[in-house]
PDB file of C-alpha atoms in Angstrom:
ATOM      1  CA  SER A   1       0.000   0.000   0.000  1.00 93.00           C
ATOM      2  CA  VAL A   2       2.957   2.368   0.062  1.00 95.00           C
ATOM      3  CA  PHE A   3       2.341   2.888  -3.682  1.00 96.00           C
ATOM      4  CA  LYS A   4      -0.699   4.938  -2.638  1.00 97.00           C
ATOM      5  CA  VAL A   5       1.631   7.880  -1.996  1.00 98.00           C
ATOM      6  CA  SER A   6       2.225   8.081  -5.762  1.00 98.00           C
ATOM      7  CA  VAL A   7      -1.544   8.060  -6.397  1.00 98.00           C
ATOM      8  CA  MET A   8      -1.947  10.939  -3.930  1.00 98.00           C
ATOM      9  CA  VAL A   9       0.857  12.922  -5.562  1.00 98.00           C
ATOM     10  CA  LYS A  10      -0.655  12.635  -9.036  1.00 98.00           C
ATOM     11  CA  LEU A  11      -4.118  13.547  -7.750  1.00 98.00           C
ATOM     12  CA  TYR A  12      -2.791  16.748  -6.189  1.00 98.00           C
ATOM     13  CA  GLN A  13      -0.714  17.593  -9.248  1.00 98.00           C
ATOM     14  CA  LEU A  14      -3.805  17.354 -11.445  1.00 98.00           C
ATOM     15  CA  ALA A  15      -5.770  19.450  -8.968  1.00 98.00           C
ATOM     16  CA  GLU A  16      -3.035  22.101  -8.931  1.00 98.00           C
ATOM     17  CA  ALA A  17      -3.052  22.164 -12.735  1.00 97.00           C
ATOM     18  CA  GLY A  18      -6.825  22.729 -12.712  1.00 97.00           C
ATOM     19  CA  ARG A  19      -7.525  19.464 -14.518  1.00 97.00           C
ATOM     20  CA  ILE A  20      -9.442  17.944 -11.610  1.00 97.00           C
ATOM     21  CA  SER A  21     -11.103  19.313  -8.485  1.00 98.00           C
ATOM     22  CA  LEU A  22     -10.565  17.832  -5.042  1.00 98.00           C
ATOM     23  CA  ASP A  23     -14.135  18.920  -4.294  1.00 97.00           C
ATOM     24  CA  ASP A  24     -15.555  16.687  -7.052  1.00 97.00           C
ATOM     25  CA  ARG A  25     -17.765  13.995  -5.559  1.00 97.00           C
ATOM     26  CA  HIS A  26     -17.249  10.420  -6.728  1.00 96.00           C
ATOM     27  CA  ARG A  27     -19.544   7.542  -5.906  1.00 94.00           C
ATOM     28  CA  VAL A  28     -17.901   4.162  -5.373  1.00 93.00           C
ATOM     29  CA  ALA A  29     -18.666   2.074  -8.469  1.00 92.00           C
ATOM     30  CA  PRO A  30     -20.219  -1.393  -8.120  1.00 90.00           C
ATOM     31  CA  ASP A  31     -17.297  -3.007  -9.962  1.00 92.00           C
ATOM     32  CA  ILE A  32     -14.697  -1.792  -7.455  1.00 93.00           C
ATOM     33  CA  SER A  33     -13.567  -4.698  -5.307  1.00 92.00           C
ATOM     34  CA  THR A  34     -14.519  -4.689  -1.621  1.00 90.00           C
ATOM     35  CA  HIS A  35     -11.453  -6.703  -0.627  1.00 86.00           C
ATOM     36  CA  GLY A  36      -8.745  -5.441   1.705  1.00 82.00           C
ATOM     37  CA  THR A  37      -8.275  -2.632   4.178  1.00 86.00           C
ATOM     38  CA  GLY A  38     -10.545   0.301   4.892  1.00 84.00           C
ATOM     39  CA  HIS A  39     -14.109   1.036   5.922  1.00 88.00           C
ATOM     40  CA  LEU A  40     -15.990   1.827   2.694  1.00 91.00           C
ATOM     41  CA  SER A  41     -16.534  -1.914   2.214  1.00 87.00           C
ATOM     42  CA  TRP A  42     -18.772  -1.832   5.305  1.00 86.00           C
ATOM     43  CA  LEU A  43     -21.260   0.446   3.549  1.00 83.00           C
ATOM     44  CA  ARG A  44     -24.088  -0.792   1.345  1.00 77.00           C
ATOM     45  CA  ASP A  45     -25.475   2.364  -0.269  1.00 82.00           C
ATOM     46  CA  ALA A  46     -22.777   3.236  -2.825  1.00 82.00           C
ATOM     47  CA  PRO A  47     -20.977   5.876  -0.713  1.00 86.00           C
ATOM     48  CA  GLU A  48     -20.129   9.180  -2.370  1.00 93.00           C
ATOM     49  CA  LEU A  49     -17.218  11.315  -1.151  1.00 96.00           C
ATOM     50  CA  THR A  50     -15.124  14.168  -2.478  1.00 98.00           C
ATOM     51  CA  LEU A  51     -11.803  13.176  -4.001  1.00 98.00           C
ATOM     52  CA  ARG A  52     -10.157  14.947  -1.056  1.00 98.00           C
ATOM     53  CA  ASP A  53     -11.947  12.684   1.425  1.00 97.00           C
ATOM     54  CA  HIS A  54     -11.290   9.594  -0.680  1.00 97.00           C
ATOM     55  CA  CYS A  55      -7.617  10.567  -0.496  1.00 98.00           C
ATOM     56  CA  ARG A  56      -7.742  11.150   3.266  1.00 97.00           C
ATOM     57  CA  ILE A  57      -8.983   7.635   3.919  1.00 96.00           C
ATOM     58  CA  MET A  58      -6.721   6.132   1.239  1.00 97.00           C
ATOM     59  CA  ILE A  59      -3.719   7.492   3.134  1.00 97.00           C
ATOM     60  CA  GLY A  60      -5.038   7.611   6.710  1.00 95.00           C
ATOM     61  CA  ILE A  61      -6.583   4.127   6.920  1.00 95.00           C
ATOM     62  CA  SER A  62      -5.371   2.708   3.585  1.00 95.00           C
ATOM     63  CA  ASP A  63      -8.924   2.276   2.256  1.00 95.00           C
ATOM     64  CA  ASN A  64      -8.695   0.229  -0.937  1.00 95.00           C
ATOM     65  CA  MET A  65     -12.089   1.167  -2.390  1.00 95.00           C
ATOM     66  CA  ALA A  66     -11.192   4.838  -2.018  1.00 96.00           C
ATOM     67  CA  THR A  67      -7.838   4.091  -3.674  1.00 97.00           C
ATOM     68  CA  ASP A  68      -9.420   2.499  -6.724  1.00 97.00           C
ATOM     69  CA  THR A  69     -11.943   5.340  -6.978  1.00 97.00           C
ATOM     70  CA  ILE A  70      -9.057   7.826  -7.132  1.00 98.00           C
ATOM     71  CA  ILE A  71      -7.119   5.665  -9.586  1.00 98.00           C
ATOM     72  CA  ARG A  72     -10.115   5.722 -11.937  1.00 97.00           C
ATOM     73  CA  ALA A  73     -10.432   9.495 -11.602  1.00 97.00           C
ATOM     74  CA  VAL A  74      -6.720  10.097 -12.204  1.00 98.00           C
ATOM     75  CA  GLY A  75      -5.867   7.260 -14.598  1.00 98.00           C
ATOM     76  CA  LEU A  76      -3.202   4.562 -14.421  1.00 98.00           C
ATOM     77  CA  ASP A  77      -1.264   6.077 -17.336  1.00 98.00           C
ATOM     78  CA  ALA A  78      -1.073   9.463 -15.616  1.00 98.00           C
ATOM     79  CA  ILE A  79       0.290   7.937 -12.400  1.00 98.00           C
ATOM     80  CA  ASN A  80       2.961   5.958 -14.252  1.00 98.00           C
ATOM     81  CA  ALA A  81       3.877   8.959 -16.402  1.00 98.00           C
ATOM     82  CA  MET A  82       4.508  10.932 -13.192  1.00 98.00           C
ATOM     83  CA  LEU A  83       6.723   8.118 -11.894  1.00 98.00           C
ATOM     84  CA  ASP A  84       8.627   8.084 -15.201  1.00 97.00           C
ATOM     85  CA  LYS A  85       9.107  11.856 -15.051  1.00 97.00           C
ATOM     86  CA  GLN A  86      10.594  11.469 -11.575  1.00 97.00           C
ATOM     87  CA  GLY A  87      12.891   8.682 -12.784  1.00 97.00           C
ATOM     88  CA  LEU A  88      11.273   6.172 -10.436  1.00 97.00           C
ATOM     89  CA  VAL A  89      11.549   3.073 -12.587  1.00 96.00           C
ATOM     90  CA  ASN A  90      10.969   0.377  -9.939  1.00 95.00           C
ATOM     91  CA  THR A  91       7.510   1.562  -8.923  1.00 96.00           C
ATOM     92  CA  ARG A  92       4.544   0.807 -11.186  1.00 97.00           C
ATOM     93  CA  VAL A  93       0.775   1.098 -10.864  1.00 97.00           C
ATOM     94  CA  PRO A  94      -0.436  -1.061 -13.792  1.00 97.00           C
ATOM     95  CA  MET A  95      -3.691  -2.160 -12.149  1.00 96.00           C
ATOM     96  CA  GLU A  96      -6.187  -1.240  -9.480  1.00 96.00           C
ATOM     97  CA  ILE A  97      -5.550  -2.673  -6.043  1.00 95.00           C
ATOM     98  CA  GLY A  98      -8.765  -4.700  -6.292  1.00 94.00           C
ATOM     99  CA  ARG A  99      -7.338  -6.428  -9.367  1.00 95.00           C
ATOM    100  CA  TRP A 100      -4.117  -7.054  -7.424  1.00 94.00           C
ATOM    101  CA  HIS A 101      -6.061  -8.765  -4.647  1.00 94.00           C
ATOM    102  CA  TYR A 102      -7.675 -11.008  -7.254  1.00 95.00           C
ATOM    103  CA  ALA A 103      -4.192 -11.848  -8.590  1.00 93.00           C
ATOM    104  CA  MET A 104      -3.155 -13.003  -5.098  1.00 92.00           C
ATOM    105  CA  VAL A 105      -5.334 -16.076  -5.593  1.00 94.00           C
ATOM    106  CA  GLY A 106      -4.967 -16.572  -9.347  1.00 93.00           C
ATOM    107  CA  MET A 107      -8.090 -14.596 -10.319  1.00 94.00           C
ATOM    108  CA  GLU A 108      -6.327 -11.793 -12.178  1.00 91.00           C
ATOM    109  CA  ASN A 109      -8.369 -12.374 -15.340  1.00 92.00           C
ATOM    110  CA  GLU A 110     -11.745 -12.635 -13.601  1.00 94.00           C
ATOM    111  CA  PRO A 111     -14.181  -9.698 -13.791  1.00 94.00           C
ATOM    112  CA  ILE A 112     -14.547  -7.765 -10.556  1.00 94.00           C
ATOM    113  CA  SER A 113     -17.995  -8.298  -9.089  1.00 93.00           C
ATOM    114  CA  ARG A 114     -19.531  -8.854  -5.695  1.00 92.00           C
ATOM    115  CA  GLU A 115     -19.903 -12.563  -6.519  1.00 95.00           C
ATOM    116  CA  ASN A 116     -16.217 -12.813  -7.410  1.00 95.00           C
ATOM    117  CA  ASP A 117     -15.320 -10.802  -4.321  1.00 94.00           C
ATOM    118  CA  GLU A 118     -16.876 -13.619  -2.304  1.00 94.00           C
ATOM    119  CA  ARG A 119     -14.961 -16.224  -4.316  1.00 95.00           C
ATOM    120  CA  GLN A 120     -11.736 -14.312  -3.698  1.00 94.00           C
ATOM    121  CA  LYS A 121     -12.488 -14.077   0.024  1.00 93.00           C
ATOM    122  CA  SER A 122     -13.202 -17.806   0.172  1.00 94.00           C
ATOM    123  CA  LYS A 123      -9.913 -18.626  -1.542  1.00 93.00           C
ATOM    124  CA  CYS A 124      -8.042 -16.403   0.936  1.00 91.00           C
ATOM    125  CA  MET A 125      -9.718 -18.062   3.913  1.00 91.00           C
ATOM    126  CA  LYS A 126      -8.643 -21.440   2.548  1.00 92.00           C
ATOM    127  CA  GLY A 127      -5.067 -20.193   2.142  1.00 89.00           C
ATOM    128  CA  ALA A 128      -5.124 -20.600  -1.635  1.00 91.00           C
ATOM    129  CA  TYR A 129      -2.555 -17.872  -2.277  1.00 89.00           C
ATOM    130  CA  ARG A 130      -0.378 -17.899  -5.386  1.00 89.00           C
ATOM    131  CA  ASP A 131       2.984 -17.091  -3.830  1.00 84.00           C
ATOM    132  CA  ASP A 132       4.615 -17.934  -7.172  1.00 87.00           C
ATOM    133  CA  GLY A 133       2.157 -15.787  -9.134  1.00 88.00           C
ATOM    134  CA  LEU A 134       2.170 -12.198 -10.379  1.00 89.00           C
ATOM    135  CA  ALA A 135       0.966 -10.581  -7.123  1.00 88.00           C
ATOM    136  CA  TYR A 136       4.046 -11.631  -5.144  1.00 86.00           C
ATOM    137  CA  SER A 137       6.588 -11.081  -7.901  1.00 87.00           C
ATOM    138  CA  ASP A 138       8.854  -8.092  -8.492  1.00 87.00           C
ATOM    139  CA  SER A 139       7.712  -7.856 -12.119  1.00 91.00           C
ATOM    140  CA  LEU A 140       6.911  -4.353 -13.325  1.00 93.00           C
ATOM    141  CA  ALA A 141       3.644  -5.839 -14.621  1.00 92.00           C
ATOM    142  CA  ASN A 142       2.725  -6.200 -10.943  1.00 93.00           C
ATOM    143  CA  LEU A 143       1.527  -3.463  -8.602  1.00 93.00           C
ATOM    144  CA  VAL A 144       4.953  -2.857  -7.112  1.00 92.00           C
ATOM    145  CA  ALA A 145       6.933  -0.185  -5.257  1.00 94.00           C
ATOM    146  CA  GLY A 146      10.671   0.129  -4.719  1.00 94.00           C
ATOM    147  CA  PRO A 147      12.119   1.330  -1.401  1.00 95.00           C
ATOM    148  CA  ARG A 148      14.604   3.719  -3.003  1.00 97.00           C
ATOM    149  CA  ASP A 149      11.903   5.106  -5.299  1.00 97.00           C
ATOM    150  CA  MET A 150       9.595   5.789  -2.380  1.00 97.00           C
ATOM    151  CA  GLY A 151      12.387   7.381  -0.358  1.00 97.00           C
ATOM    152  CA  VAL A 152      13.186   9.716  -3.263  1.00 98.00           C
ATOM    153  CA  LEU A 153       9.500  10.531  -3.736  1.00 98.00           C
ATOM    154  CA  LEU A 154       9.170  11.487  -0.052  1.00 98.00           C
ATOM    155  CA  GLU A 155      12.322  13.611  -0.246  1.00 98.00           C
ATOM    156  CA  ARG A 156      10.931  15.522  -3.223  1.00 98.00           C
ATOM    157  CA  LEU A 157       7.571  15.863  -1.494  1.00 98.00           C
ATOM    158  CA  HIS A 158       9.254  17.318   1.599  1.00 97.00           C
ATOM    159  CA  ARG A 159      11.303  19.722  -0.535  1.00 97.00           C
ATOM    160  CA  GLY A 160       8.182  20.964  -2.337  1.00 97.00           C
ATOM    161  CA  GLU A 161       9.363  19.698  -5.709  1.00 98.00           C
ATOM    162  CA  LEU A 162       6.159  17.817  -6.578  1.00 98.00           C
ATOM    163  CA  ALA A 163       3.550  20.527  -5.960  1.00 98.00           C
ATOM    164  CA  GLY A 164       3.160  24.060  -4.648  1.00 98.00           C
ATOM    165  CA  PRO A 165       3.441  24.958  -0.951  1.00 98.00           C
ATOM    166  CA  GLU A 166      -0.268  24.630  -0.123  1.00 97.00           C
ATOM    167  CA  ASN A 167      -0.712  21.246  -1.777  1.00 98.00           C
ATOM    168  CA  THR A 168       2.621  19.988  -0.437  1.00 98.00           C
ATOM    169  CA  ALA A 169       1.504  20.833   3.097  1.00 97.00           C
ATOM    170  CA  ALA A 170      -1.879  19.177   2.506  1.00 97.00           C
ATOM    171  CA  MET A 171      -0.255  15.917   1.344  1.00 98.00           C
ATOM    172  CA  ILE A 172       2.179  15.825   4.259  1.00 97.00           C
ATOM    173  CA  ASP A 173      -0.685  16.505   6.677  1.00 96.00           C
ATOM    174  CA  MET A 174      -2.598  13.563   5.200  1.00 96.00           C
ATOM    175  CA  MET A 175       0.377  11.293   5.758  1.00 97.00           C
ATOM    176  CA  LYS A 176       0.477  12.356   9.403  1.00 96.00           C
ATOM    177  CA  LEU A 177      -2.879  10.534   9.803  1.00 94.00           C
ATOM    178  CA  SER A 178      -1.320   7.163   8.995  1.00 92.00           C
ATOM    179  CA  SER A 179       0.028   4.675  11.526  1.00 91.00           C
ATOM    180  CA  GLY A 180       2.839   2.189  10.992  1.00 92.00           C
ATOM    181  CA  MET A 181       5.923   0.401  12.229  1.00 94.00           C
ATOM    182  CA  VAL A 182       8.070   3.539  12.163  1.00 95.00           C
ATOM    183  CA  LYS A 183       5.632   5.477  14.334  1.00 94.00           C
ATOM    184  CA  ALA A 184       5.324   2.537  16.741  1.00 93.00           C
ATOM    185  CA  VAL A 185       8.822   3.125  18.163  1.00 94.00           C
ATOM    186  CA  LEU A 186       8.609   6.915  18.330  1.00 96.00           C
ATOM    187  CA  ARG A 187       7.461   9.044  21.237  1.00 94.00           C
ATOM    188  CA  LEU A 188       4.811  11.097  19.494  1.00 92.00           C
ATOM    189  CA  ASP A 189       4.595  13.396  22.524  1.00 92.00           C
ATOM    190  CA  VAL A 190       8.191  14.394  21.741  1.00 92.00           C
ATOM    191  CA  ILE A 191       8.077  14.148  17.948  1.00 91.00           C
ATOM    192  CA  PRO A 192       4.448  14.758  16.911  1.00 87.00           C
ATOM    193  CA  HIS A 193       5.185  15.319  13.233  1.00 92.00           C
ATOM    194  CA  VAL A 194       5.731  12.049  11.394  1.00 95.00           C
ATOM    195  CA  ALA A 195       4.351  11.632   7.866  1.00 97.00           C
ATOM    196  CA  SER A 196       4.148   7.978   6.906  1.00 96.00           C
ATOM    197  CA  LYS A 197       2.454   5.267   4.862  1.00 97.00           C
ATOM    198  CA  LYS A 198       2.652   1.587   5.679  1.00 95.00           C
ATOM    199  CA  GLY A 199       1.929  -1.438   3.546  1.00 92.00           C
ATOM    200  CA  SER A 200       1.052  -4.925   4.722  1.00 87.00           C
ATOM    201  CA  SER A 201      -0.350  -8.006   3.041  1.00 82.00           C
ATOM    202  CA  ARG A 202       0.545 -11.429   4.400  1.00 81.00           C
ATOM    203  CA  ARG A 203       4.284 -11.770   3.688  1.00 81.00           C
ATOM    204  CA  ILE A 204       4.707  -8.117   2.703  1.00 86.00           C
ATOM    205  CA  LYS A 205       5.544  -5.522   5.361  1.00 91.00           C
ATOM    206  CA  ALA A 206       6.714  -2.043   4.394  1.00 95.00           C
ATOM    207  CA  ASP A 207       6.756   1.472   5.789  1.00 96.00           C
ATOM    208  CA  VAL A 208       7.891   4.812   4.413  1.00 97.00           C
ATOM    209  CA  ALA A 209       8.099   7.916   6.566  1.00 97.00           C
ATOM    210  CA  ILE A 210       9.396  11.435   7.025  1.00 97.00           C
ATOM    211  CA  ALA A 211      10.305  11.774  10.696  1.00 96.00           C
ATOM    212  CA  TYR A 212      10.689  15.428  11.647  1.00 96.00           C
ATOM    213  CA  LEU A 213      13.438  14.998  14.233  1.00 96.00           C
ATOM    214  CA  PRO A 214      14.855  17.854  16.342  1.00 94.00           C
ATOM    215  CA  THR A 215      18.011  17.518  14.217  1.00 93.00           C
ATOM    216  CA  GLY A 216      16.050  17.788  10.953  1.00 94.00           C
ATOM    217  CA  PRO A 217      13.882  15.554   8.749  1.00 96.00           C
ATOM    218  CA  LEU A 218      14.868  11.919   8.301  1.00 96.00           C
ATOM    219  CA  ILE A 219      13.370   9.728   5.588  1.00 97.00           C
ATOM    220  CA  ILE A 220      12.993   6.025   6.307  1.00 96.00           C
ATOM    221  CA  SER A 221      11.919   3.581   3.608  1.00 97.00           C
ATOM    222  CA  ALA A 222      11.984  -0.057   4.684  1.00 95.00           C
ATOM    223  CA  PHE A 223      10.501  -3.036   2.826  1.00 93.00           C
ATOM    224  CA  THR A 224      10.463  -6.678   3.897  1.00 91.00           C
ATOM    225  CA  LEU A 225       9.186  -9.953   2.458  1.00 83.00           C
ATOM    226  CA  GLU A 226       8.684 -12.615   5.119  1.00 80.00           C
ATOM    227  CA  ASP A 227       9.453 -16.269   4.451  1.00 73.00           C
ATOM    228  CA  GLY A 228       5.967 -17.368   5.483  1.00 66.00           C
ATOM    229  CA  GLU A 229       7.045 -19.040   8.709  1.00 70.00           C
ATOM    230  CA  THR A 230       8.467 -16.245  10.842  1.00 71.00           C
ATOM    231  CA  LYS A 231       6.551 -12.987  11.222  1.00 76.00           C
ATOM    232  CA  ALA A 232       9.630 -10.813  11.421  1.00 88.00           C
ATOM    233  CA  GLY A 233       8.873  -8.020   8.933  1.00 89.00           C
ATOM    234  CA  GLY A 234       7.255  -5.534  11.308  1.00 90.00           C
ATOM    235  CA  PRO A 235       9.826  -5.988  14.116  1.00 91.00           C
ATOM    236  CA  LEU A 236      12.675  -5.657  11.596  1.00 92.00           C
ATOM    237  CA  ILE A 237      11.304  -2.330  10.348  1.00 94.00           C
ATOM    238  CA  GLU A 238      10.988  -1.142  13.934  1.00 94.00           C
ATOM    239  CA  GLN A 239      14.611  -2.141  14.575  1.00 94.00           C
ATOM    240  CA  ILE A 240      15.796  -0.396  11.407  1.00 92.00           C
ATOM    241  CA  THR A 241      14.014   2.742  12.613  1.00 95.00           C
ATOM    242  CA  ARG A 242      15.719   2.524  16.001  1.00 95.00           C
ATOM    243  CA  LEU A 243      19.143   2.102  14.422  1.00 94.00           C
ATOM    244  CA  ALA A 244      18.572   5.021  12.054  1.00 93.00           C
ATOM    245  CA  ILE A 245      17.401   7.406  14.781  1.00 95.00           C
ATOM    246  CA  GLN A 246      19.543   6.293  17.747  1.00 94.00           C
ATOM    247  CA  SER A 247      22.581   8.355  16.804  1.00 89.00           C
ATOM    248  CA  LEU A 248      20.545  11.401  15.774  1.00 94.00           C
ATOM    249  CA  ALA A 249      17.829  11.885  18.371  1.00 95.00           C
ATOM    250  CA  PRO A 250      17.614   8.976  20.856  1.00 94.00           C
ATOM    251  CA  GLN A 251      15.235  10.979  23.064  1.00 95.00           C
ATOM    252  CA  VAL A 252      12.387  10.492  20.564  1.00 94.00           C
ATOM    253  CA  LEU A 253      12.490   6.683  20.833  1.00 95.00           C
ATOM    254  CA  HIS A 254      10.384   4.580  23.193  1.00 91.00           C
ATOM    255  CA  LYS A 255      12.550   2.537  25.518  1.00 85.00           C
ATOM    256  CA  GLU A 256      12.877  -1.085  24.448  1.00 77.00           C
ATOM    257  CA  GLU A 257      11.126  -3.500  26.789  1.00 66.00           C
TER     258      GLU A 257
END
């Protein structure tokens, strides 16, 4: 789900260029998959939100239905063209996240529908994941993000190189709503400003963050792929965060138990 930062960036770039309005209201389409994180899947009356609010819950709670609604409004080609312009060649958004969840269980060519959502859910509950399939590969045909790419994207966001001051501040504020492994080890009473986006799906654990330390901003971009037996991804990212911050501002870290 860390790729959602790139979706947010393109949305705000289009808004700044006057090609889209964040106030436009978009109803969640019936062929957007209900699978995965978020709360819109709880609703039954085709919820309608502004693109700004879709973005807030895409980043803040990683809502997948909101994500796919924004992707349709912005366009896959536009997102990937932005990534190309930034020279970020190891991050691609070739499909909606609902399609990616179908690919997890070998349903990448099935039409998205509520009936197929139930089939996908059933396959997941039975553990019928395709670990050797597209969804868990590093192919650029997959929905994939690279840790260096995401670190560079956050650096350029912080520096105001992706949008004007107002929209830059709005995007960073949205990322402050998100939780994650980086934030878990930080004393947010001492360092309240941490902009982050985590990603997690079975074996995948990732977190990208701008930690506004007393010594200056520090960007952390950590990705793991667990072996399926040990659940070490989250703790490893927490440890990486501790090691990165210990020599700079140890006072912002929670004490290890």
